[in-house]
Amino acid sequence: MALTNAERQRRYRRKLKALASSDALGVRVRDAAEAAIAALWAFHERPAPSGLRWADVDGCTSIAHYRAELERSGGNLVEAARAFLPDFAGLTDGEARALRTIIAIADALQLNTGMIEPGSDA
């Protein structure tokens, strides 16, 4: 049985409310981390300015291997994201946005007052 428009709207509002709740914060942070890993890997897959493949530099030949390197230490993801500061050179707008978000989350958790806002151009 097909949903009525009103039922679809109710379901959609419930879903938005659930995502906006503090209970969903962990899920949203995990999603942000996944987006940052995907952004870093996308950059990794492009050749270095010298033409050298990044995999030849760091030895990571798959996203699983790259993720394992990032997971080796709790700060590796944020450190990799910060390596693109101040201008996120070489990244697409979406990739830069994903890294800004991770940096902003890390700064907020450290109560750092110099946070980079996820939507800023910093």
PDB file of N, CA and C in Angstrom, residues 26-95:
ATOM      1  N   GLY A  26      26.707  10.712  17.662  1.00  0.00           N
ATOM      2  CA  GLY A  26      27.775   9.746  17.374  1.00  0.00           C
ATOM      3  C   GLY A  26      27.725   9.251  15.943  1.00  0.00           C
ATOM      4  N   VAL A  27      26.532   9.000  15.454  1.00  0.00           N
ATOM      5  CA  VAL A  27      26.367   8.547  14.068  1.00  0.00           C
ATOM      6  C   VAL A  27      26.838   9.635  13.111  1.00  0.00           C
ATOM      7  N   ARG A  28      26.476  10.878  13.388  1.00  0.00           N
ATOM      8  CA  ARG A  28      26.874  11.976  12.508  1.00  0.00           C
ATOM      9  C   ARG A  28      28.390  12.181  12.532  1.00  0.00           C
ATOM     10  N   VAL A  29      29.015  12.023  13.680  1.00  0.00           N
ATOM     11  CA  VAL A  29      30.477  12.158  13.758  1.00  0.00           C
ATOM     12  C   VAL A  29      31.143  11.014  13.004  1.00  0.00           C
ATOM     13  N   ARG A  30      30.628   9.794  13.148  1.00  0.00           N
ATOM     14  CA  ARG A  30      31.181   8.661  12.388  1.00  0.00           C
ATOM     15  C   ARG A  30      31.025   8.907  10.888  1.00  0.00           C
ATOM     16  N   ASP A  31      29.871   9.443  10.484  1.00  0.00           N
ATOM     17  CA  ASP A  31      29.670   9.766   9.060  1.00  0.00           C
ATOM     18  C   ASP A  31      30.677  10.819   8.601  1.00  0.00           C
ATOM     19  N   ALA A  32      30.951  11.807   9.458  1.00  0.00           N
ATOM     20  CA  ALA A  32      31.936  12.843   9.126  1.00  0.00           C
ATOM     21  C   ALA A  32      33.325  12.228   8.987  1.00  0.00           C
ATOM     22  N   ALA A  33      33.661  11.288   9.862  1.00  0.00           N
ATOM     23  CA  ALA A  33      34.961  10.615   9.782  1.00  0.00           C
ATOM     24  C   ALA A  33      35.057   9.810   8.484  1.00  0.00           C
ATOM     25  N   GLU A  34      33.992   9.126   8.130  1.00  0.00           N
ATOM     26  CA  GLU A  34      33.983   8.351   6.880  1.00  0.00           C
ATOM     27  C   GLU A  34      34.157   9.267   5.678  1.00  0.00           C
ATOM     28  N   ALA A  35      33.493  10.426   5.701  1.00  0.00           N
ATOM     29  CA  ALA A  35      33.622  11.387   4.599  1.00  0.00           C
ATOM     30  C   ALA A  35      35.052  11.910   4.518  1.00  0.00           C
ATOM     31  N   ALA A  36      35.680  12.148   5.664  1.00  0.00           N
ATOM     32  CA  ALA A  36      37.058  12.633   5.681  1.00  0.00           C
ATOM     33  C   ALA A  36      38.015  11.564   5.154  1.00  0.00           C
ATOM     34  N   ILE A  37      37.802  10.321   5.540  1.00  0.00           N
ATOM     35  CA  ILE A  37      38.647   9.231   5.041  1.00  0.00           C
ATOM     36  C   ILE A  37      38.493   9.110   3.529  1.00  0.00           C
ATOM     37  N   ALA A  38      37.258   9.194   3.052  1.00  0.00           N
ATOM     38  CA  ALA A  38      37.021   9.128   1.604  1.00  0.00           C
ATOM     39  C   ALA A  38      37.694  10.294   0.888  1.00  0.00           C
ATOM     40  N   ALA A  39      37.650  11.488   1.486  1.00  0.00           N
ATOM     41  CA  ALA A  39      38.295  12.659   0.886  1.00  0.00           C
ATOM     42  C   ALA A  39      39.811  12.479   0.839  1.00  0.00           C
ATOM     43  N   LEU A  40      40.386  12.007   1.930  1.00  0.00           N
ATOM     44  CA  LEU A  40      41.826  11.781   1.964  1.00  0.00           C
ATOM     45  C   LEU A  40      42.246  10.718   0.951  1.00  0.00           C
ATOM     46  N   TRP A  41      41.446   9.667   0.839  1.00  0.00           N
ATOM     47  CA  TRP A  41      41.769   8.606  -0.110  1.00  0.00           C
ATOM     48  C   TRP A  41      41.650   9.118  -1.549  1.00  0.00           C
ATOM     49  N   ALA A  42      40.634   9.934  -1.827  1.00  0.00           N
ATOM     50  CA  ALA A  42      40.477  10.495  -3.173  1.00  0.00           C
ATOM     51  C   ALA A  42      41.711  11.320  -3.541  1.00  0.00           C
ATOM     52  N   PHE A  43      42.201  12.108  -2.587  1.00  0.00           N
ATOM     53  CA  PHE A  43      43.418  12.883  -2.824  1.00  0.00           C
ATOM     54  C   PHE A  43      44.592  11.933  -3.043  1.00  0.00           C
ATOM     55  N   HIS A  44      44.670  10.906  -2.223  1.00  0.00           N
ATOM     56  CA  HIS A  44      45.748   9.920  -2.286  1.00  0.00           C
ATOM     57  C   HIS A  44      45.791   9.244  -3.653  1.00  0.00           C
ATOM     58  N   GLU A  45      44.644   9.048  -4.258  1.00  0.00           N
ATOM     59  CA  GLU A  45      44.567   8.360  -5.543  1.00  0.00           C
ATOM     60  C   GLU A  45      45.026   9.234  -6.712  1.00  0.00           C
ATOM     61  N   ARG A  46      45.073  10.546  -6.503  1.00  0.00           N
ATOM     62  CA  ARG A  46      45.565  11.427  -7.559  1.00  0.00           C
ATOM     63  C   ARG A  46      47.092  11.450  -7.481  1.00  0.00           C
ATOM     64  N   PRO A  47      47.766  11.658  -8.610  1.00  0.00           N
ATOM     65  CA  PRO A  47      49.233  11.690  -8.569  1.00  0.00           C
ATOM     66  C   PRO A  47      49.751  12.919  -7.818  1.00  0.00           C
ATOM     67  N   ALA A  48      50.899  12.769  -7.204  1.00  0.00           N
ATOM     68  CA  ALA A  48      51.566  13.886  -6.528  1.00  0.00           C
ATOM     69  C   ALA A  48      51.978  14.910  -7.580  1.00  0.00           C
ATOM     70  N   PRO A  49      52.249  16.153  -7.165  1.00  0.00           N
ATOM     71  CA  PRO A  49      52.677  17.171  -8.133  1.00  0.00           C
ATOM     72  C   PRO A  49      53.882  16.737  -8.973  1.00  0.00           C
ATOM     73  N   SER A  50      54.725  15.902  -8.405  1.00  0.00           N
ATOM     74  CA  SER A  50      55.901  15.420  -9.138  1.00  0.00           C
ATOM     75  C   SER A  50      55.545  14.327 -10.136  1.00  0.00           C
ATOM     76  N   GLY A  51      54.288  13.866 -10.109  1.00  0.00           N
ATOM     77  CA  GLY A  51      53.865  12.776 -10.973  1.00  0.00           C
ATOM     78  C   GLY A  51      53.985  11.423 -10.303  1.00  0.00           C
ATOM     79  N   LEU A  52      54.652  11.382  -9.155  1.00  0.00           N
ATOM     80  CA  LEU A  52      54.815  10.144  -8.397  1.00  0.00           C
ATOM     81  C   LEU A  52      53.484   9.737  -7.779  1.00  0.00           C
ATOM     82  N   ARG A  53      53.200   8.456  -7.776  1.00  0.00           N
ATOM     83  CA  ARG A  53      51.980   7.964  -7.133  1.00  0.00           C
ATOM     84  C   ARG A  53      52.166   8.001  -5.623  1.00  0.00           C
ATOM     85  N   TRP A  54      51.132   8.478  -4.907  1.00  0.00           N
ATOM     86  CA  TRP A  54      51.221   8.521  -3.439  1.00  0.00           C
ATOM     87  C   TRP A  54      51.417   7.121  -2.862  1.00  0.00           C
ATOM     88  N   ALA A  55      50.838   6.108  -3.496  1.00  0.00           N
ATOM     89  CA  ALA A  55      50.998   4.735  -3.004  1.00  0.00           C
ATOM     90  C   ALA A  55      52.468   4.329  -3.006  1.00  0.00           C
ATOM     91  N   ASP A  56      53.234   4.857  -3.965  1.00  0.00           N
ATOM     92  CA  ASP A  56      54.665   4.563  -3.995  1.00  0.00           C
ATOM     93  C   ASP A  56      55.408   5.286  -2.871  1.00  0.00           C
ATOM     94  N   VAL A  57      54.821   6.384  -2.385  1.00  0.00           N
ATOM     95  CA  VAL A  57      55.437   7.152  -1.297  1.00  0.00           C
ATOM     96  C   VAL A  57      55.131   6.511   0.052  1.00  0.00           C
ATOM     97  N   ASP A  58      53.829   6.234   0.296  1.00  0.00           N
ATOM     98  CA  ASP A  58      53.448   5.749   1.629  1.00  0.00           C
ATOM     99  C   ASP A  58      53.127   4.263   1.692  1.00  0.00           C
ATOM    100  N   GLY A  59      53.110   3.585   0.560  1.00  0.00           N
ATOM    101  CA  GLY A  59      52.890   2.145   0.547  1.00  0.00           C
ATOM    102  C   GLY A  59      51.444   1.706   0.660  1.00  0.00           C
ATOM    103  N   CYS A  60      50.496   2.630   0.769  1.00  0.00           N
ATOM    104  CA  CYS A  60      49.077   2.275   0.888  1.00  0.00           C
ATOM    105  C   CYS A  60      48.488   2.081  -0.503  1.00  0.00           C
ATOM    106  N   THR A  61      48.120   0.852  -0.807  1.00  0.00           N
ATOM    107  CA  THR A  61      47.616   0.541  -2.146  1.00  0.00           C
ATOM    108  C   THR A  61      46.114   0.327  -2.189  1.00  0.00           C
ATOM    109  N   SER A  62      45.460   0.351  -1.041  1.00  0.00           N
ATOM    110  CA  SER A  62      43.998   0.204  -1.007  1.00  0.00           C
ATOM    111  C   SER A  62      43.453   1.087   0.105  1.00  0.00           C
ATOM    112  N   ILE A  63      42.168   1.389  -0.002  1.00  0.00           N
ATOM    113  CA  ILE A  63      41.559   2.219   1.040  1.00  0.00           C
ATOM    114  C   ILE A  63      41.565   1.475   2.377  1.00  0.00           C
ATOM    115  N   ALA A  64      41.460   0.150   2.345  1.00  0.00           N
ATOM    116  CA  ALA A  64      41.500  -0.630   3.589  1.00  0.00           C
ATOM    117  C   ALA A  64      42.864  -0.474   4.266  1.00  0.00           C
ATOM    118  N   HIS A  65      43.929  -0.527   3.486  1.00  0.00           N
ATOM    119  CA  HIS A  65      45.272  -0.362   4.036  1.00  0.00           C
ATOM    120  C   HIS A  65      45.453   1.067   4.557  1.00  0.00           C
ATOM    121  N   TYR A  66      44.941   2.052   3.803  1.00  0.00           N
ATOM    122  CA  TYR A  66      45.048   3.447   4.212  1.00  0.00           C
ATOM    123  C   TYR A  66      44.285   3.674   5.521  1.00  0.00           C
ATOM    124  N   ARG A  67      43.072   3.106   5.601  1.00  0.00           N
ATOM    125  CA  ARG A  67      42.270   3.219   6.826  1.00  0.00           C
ATOM    126  C   ARG A  67      43.016   2.599   8.004  1.00  0.00           C
ATOM    127  N   ALA A  68      43.646   1.464   7.784  1.00  0.00           N
ATOM    128  CA  ALA A  68      44.398   0.804   8.858  1.00  0.00           C
ATOM    129  C   ALA A  68      45.529   1.706   9.354  1.00  0.00           C
ATOM    130  N   GLU A  69      46.188   2.408   8.435  1.00  0.00           N
ATOM    131  CA  GLU A  69      47.236   3.347   8.833  1.00  0.00           C
ATOM    132  C   GLU A  69      46.661   4.481   9.668  1.00  0.00           C
ATOM    133  N   LEU A  70      45.497   4.998   9.270  1.00  0.00           N
ATOM    134  CA  LEU A  70      44.860   6.074  10.027  1.00  0.00           C
ATOM    135  C   LEU A  70      44.407   5.594  11.402  1.00  0.00           C
ATOM    136  N   GLU A  71      43.958   4.349  11.488  1.00  0.00           N
ATOM    137  CA  GLU A  71      43.458   3.795  12.742  1.00  0.00           C
ATOM    138  C   GLU A  71      44.577   3.426  13.717  1.00  0.00           C
ATOM    139  N   ARG A  72      45.795   3.348  13.226  1.00  0.00           N
ATOM    140  CA  ARG A  72      46.903   2.919  14.079  1.00  0.00           C
ATOM    141  C   ARG A  72      47.065   3.820  15.303  1.00  0.00           C
ATOM    142  N   SER A  73      46.776   5.090  15.143  1.00  0.00           N
ATOM    143  CA  SER A  73      46.833   6.031  16.260  1.00  0.00           C
ATOM    144  C   SER A  73      45.593   6.908  16.192  1.00  0.00           C
ATOM    145  N   GLY A  74      45.043   7.218  17.361  1.00  0.00           N
ATOM    146  CA  GLY A  74      43.798   7.975  17.426  1.00  0.00           C
ATOM    147  C   GLY A  74      43.841   9.341  16.773  1.00  0.00           C
ATOM    148  N   GLY A  75      45.006   9.958  16.680  1.00  0.00           N
ATOM    149  CA  GLY A  75      45.097  11.299  16.121  1.00  0.00           C
ATOM    150  C   GLY A  75      45.474  11.349  14.651  1.00  0.00           C
ATOM    151  N   ASN A  76      45.674  10.200  14.024  1.00  0.00           N
ATOM    152  CA  ASN A  76      46.142  10.188  12.637  1.00  0.00           C
ATOM    153  C   ASN A  76      45.172  10.847  11.663  1.00  0.00           C
ATOM    154  N   LEU A  77      43.878  10.625  11.831  1.00  0.00           N
ATOM    155  CA  LEU A  77      42.899  11.211  10.913  1.00  0.00           C
ATOM    156  C   LEU A  77      42.932  12.731  10.993  1.00  0.00           C
ATOM    157  N   VAL A  78      42.926  13.270  12.193  1.00  0.00           N
ATOM    158  CA  VAL A  78      42.942  14.722  12.368  1.00  0.00           C
ATOM    159  C   VAL A  78      44.281  15.289  11.891  1.00  0.00           C
ATOM    160  N   GLU A  79      45.372  14.599  12.187  1.00  0.00           N
ATOM    161  CA  GLU A  79      46.691  15.053  11.731  1.00  0.00           C
ATOM    162  C   GLU A  79      46.756  15.090  10.207  1.00  0.00           C
ATOM    163  N   ALA A  80      46.209  14.064   9.555  1.00  0.00           N
ATOM    164  CA  ALA A  80      46.189  14.038   8.089  1.00  0.00           C
ATOM    165  C   ALA A  80      45.335  15.178   7.544  1.00  0.00           C
ATOM    166  N   ALA A  81      44.212  15.460   8.208  1.00  0.00           N
ATOM    167  CA  ALA A  81      43.344  16.563   7.775  1.00  0.00           C
ATOM    168  C   ALA A  81      44.061  17.901   7.950  1.00  0.00           C
ATOM    169  N   ARG A  82      44.725  18.073   9.085  1.00  0.00           N
ATOM    170  CA  ARG A  82      45.425  19.340   9.357  1.00  0.00           C
ATOM    171  C   ARG A  82      46.599  19.561   8.403  1.00  0.00           C
ATOM    172  N   ALA A  83      47.113  18.517   7.805  1.00  0.00           N
ATOM    173  CA  ALA A  83      48.231  18.661   6.874  1.00  0.00           C
ATOM    174  C   ALA A  83      47.848  19.519   5.666  1.00  0.00           C
ATOM    175  N   PHE A  84      46.566  19.676   5.424  1.00  0.00           N
ATOM    176  CA  PHE A  84      46.098  20.470   4.284  1.00  0.00           C
ATOM    177  C   PHE A  84      45.846  21.930   4.637  1.00  0.00           C
ATOM    178  N   LEU A  85      46.045  22.288   5.902  1.00  0.00           N
ATOM    179  CA  LEU A  85      45.882  23.689   6.301  1.00  0.00           C
ATOM    180  C   LEU A  85      47.025  24.510   5.722  1.00  0.00           C
ATOM    181  N   PRO A  86      46.885  25.748   5.397  1.00  0.00           N
ATOM    182  CA  PRO A  86      45.729  26.589   5.666  1.00  0.00           C
ATOM    183  C   PRO A  86      44.725  26.647   4.524  1.00  0.00           C
ATOM    184  N   ASP A  87      45.105  26.222   3.308  1.00  0.00           N
ATOM    185  CA  ASP A  87      44.220  26.490   2.172  1.00  0.00           C
ATOM    186  C   ASP A  87      43.633  25.252   1.503  1.00  0.00           C
ATOM    187  N   PHE A  88      43.912  24.074   2.040  1.00  0.00           N
ATOM    188  CA  PHE A  88      43.374  22.820   1.515  1.00  0.00           C
ATOM    189  C   PHE A  88      43.703  22.647   0.026  1.00  0.00           C
ATOM    190  N   ALA A  89      44.918  23.041  -0.347  1.00  0.00           N
ATOM    191  CA  ALA A  89      45.365  22.964  -1.741  1.00  0.00           C
ATOM    192  C   ALA A  89      45.302  21.528  -2.248  1.00  0.00           C
ATOM    193  N   GLY A  90      44.851  21.385  -3.472  1.00  0.00           N
ATOM    194  CA  GLY A  90      44.788  20.080  -4.114  1.00  0.00           C
ATOM    195  C   GLY A  90      43.514  19.311  -3.862  1.00  0.00           C
ATOM    196  N   LEU A  91      42.631  19.844  -3.029  1.00  0.00           N
ATOM    197  CA  LEU A  91      41.376  19.166  -2.713  1.00  0.00           C
ATOM    198  C   LEU A  91      40.209  19.825  -3.443  1.00  0.00           C
ATOM    199  N   THR A  92      39.205  19.035  -3.717  1.00  0.00           N
ATOM    200  CA  THR A  92      37.967  19.603  -4.250  1.00  0.00           C
ATOM    201  C   THR A  92      37.244  20.314  -3.111  1.00  0.00           C
ATOM    202  N   ASP A  93      36.241  21.099  -3.431  1.00  0.00           N
ATOM    203  CA  ASP A  93      35.479  21.794  -2.391  1.00  0.00           C
ATOM    204  C   ASP A  93      34.851  20.801  -1.409  1.00  0.00           C
ATOM    205  N   GLY A  94      34.302  19.723  -1.914  1.00  0.00           N
ATOM    206  CA  GLY A  94      33.691  18.716  -1.047  1.00  0.00           C
ATOM    207  C   GLY A  94      34.700  18.028  -0.145  1.00  0.00           C
ATOM    208  N   GLU A  95      35.874  17.722  -0.682  1.00  0.00           N
ATOM    209  CA  GLU A  95      36.921  17.094   0.120  1.00  0.00           C
ATOM    210  C   GLU A  95      37.393  18.044   1.216  1.00  0.00           C
TER     211      GLU A  95
END
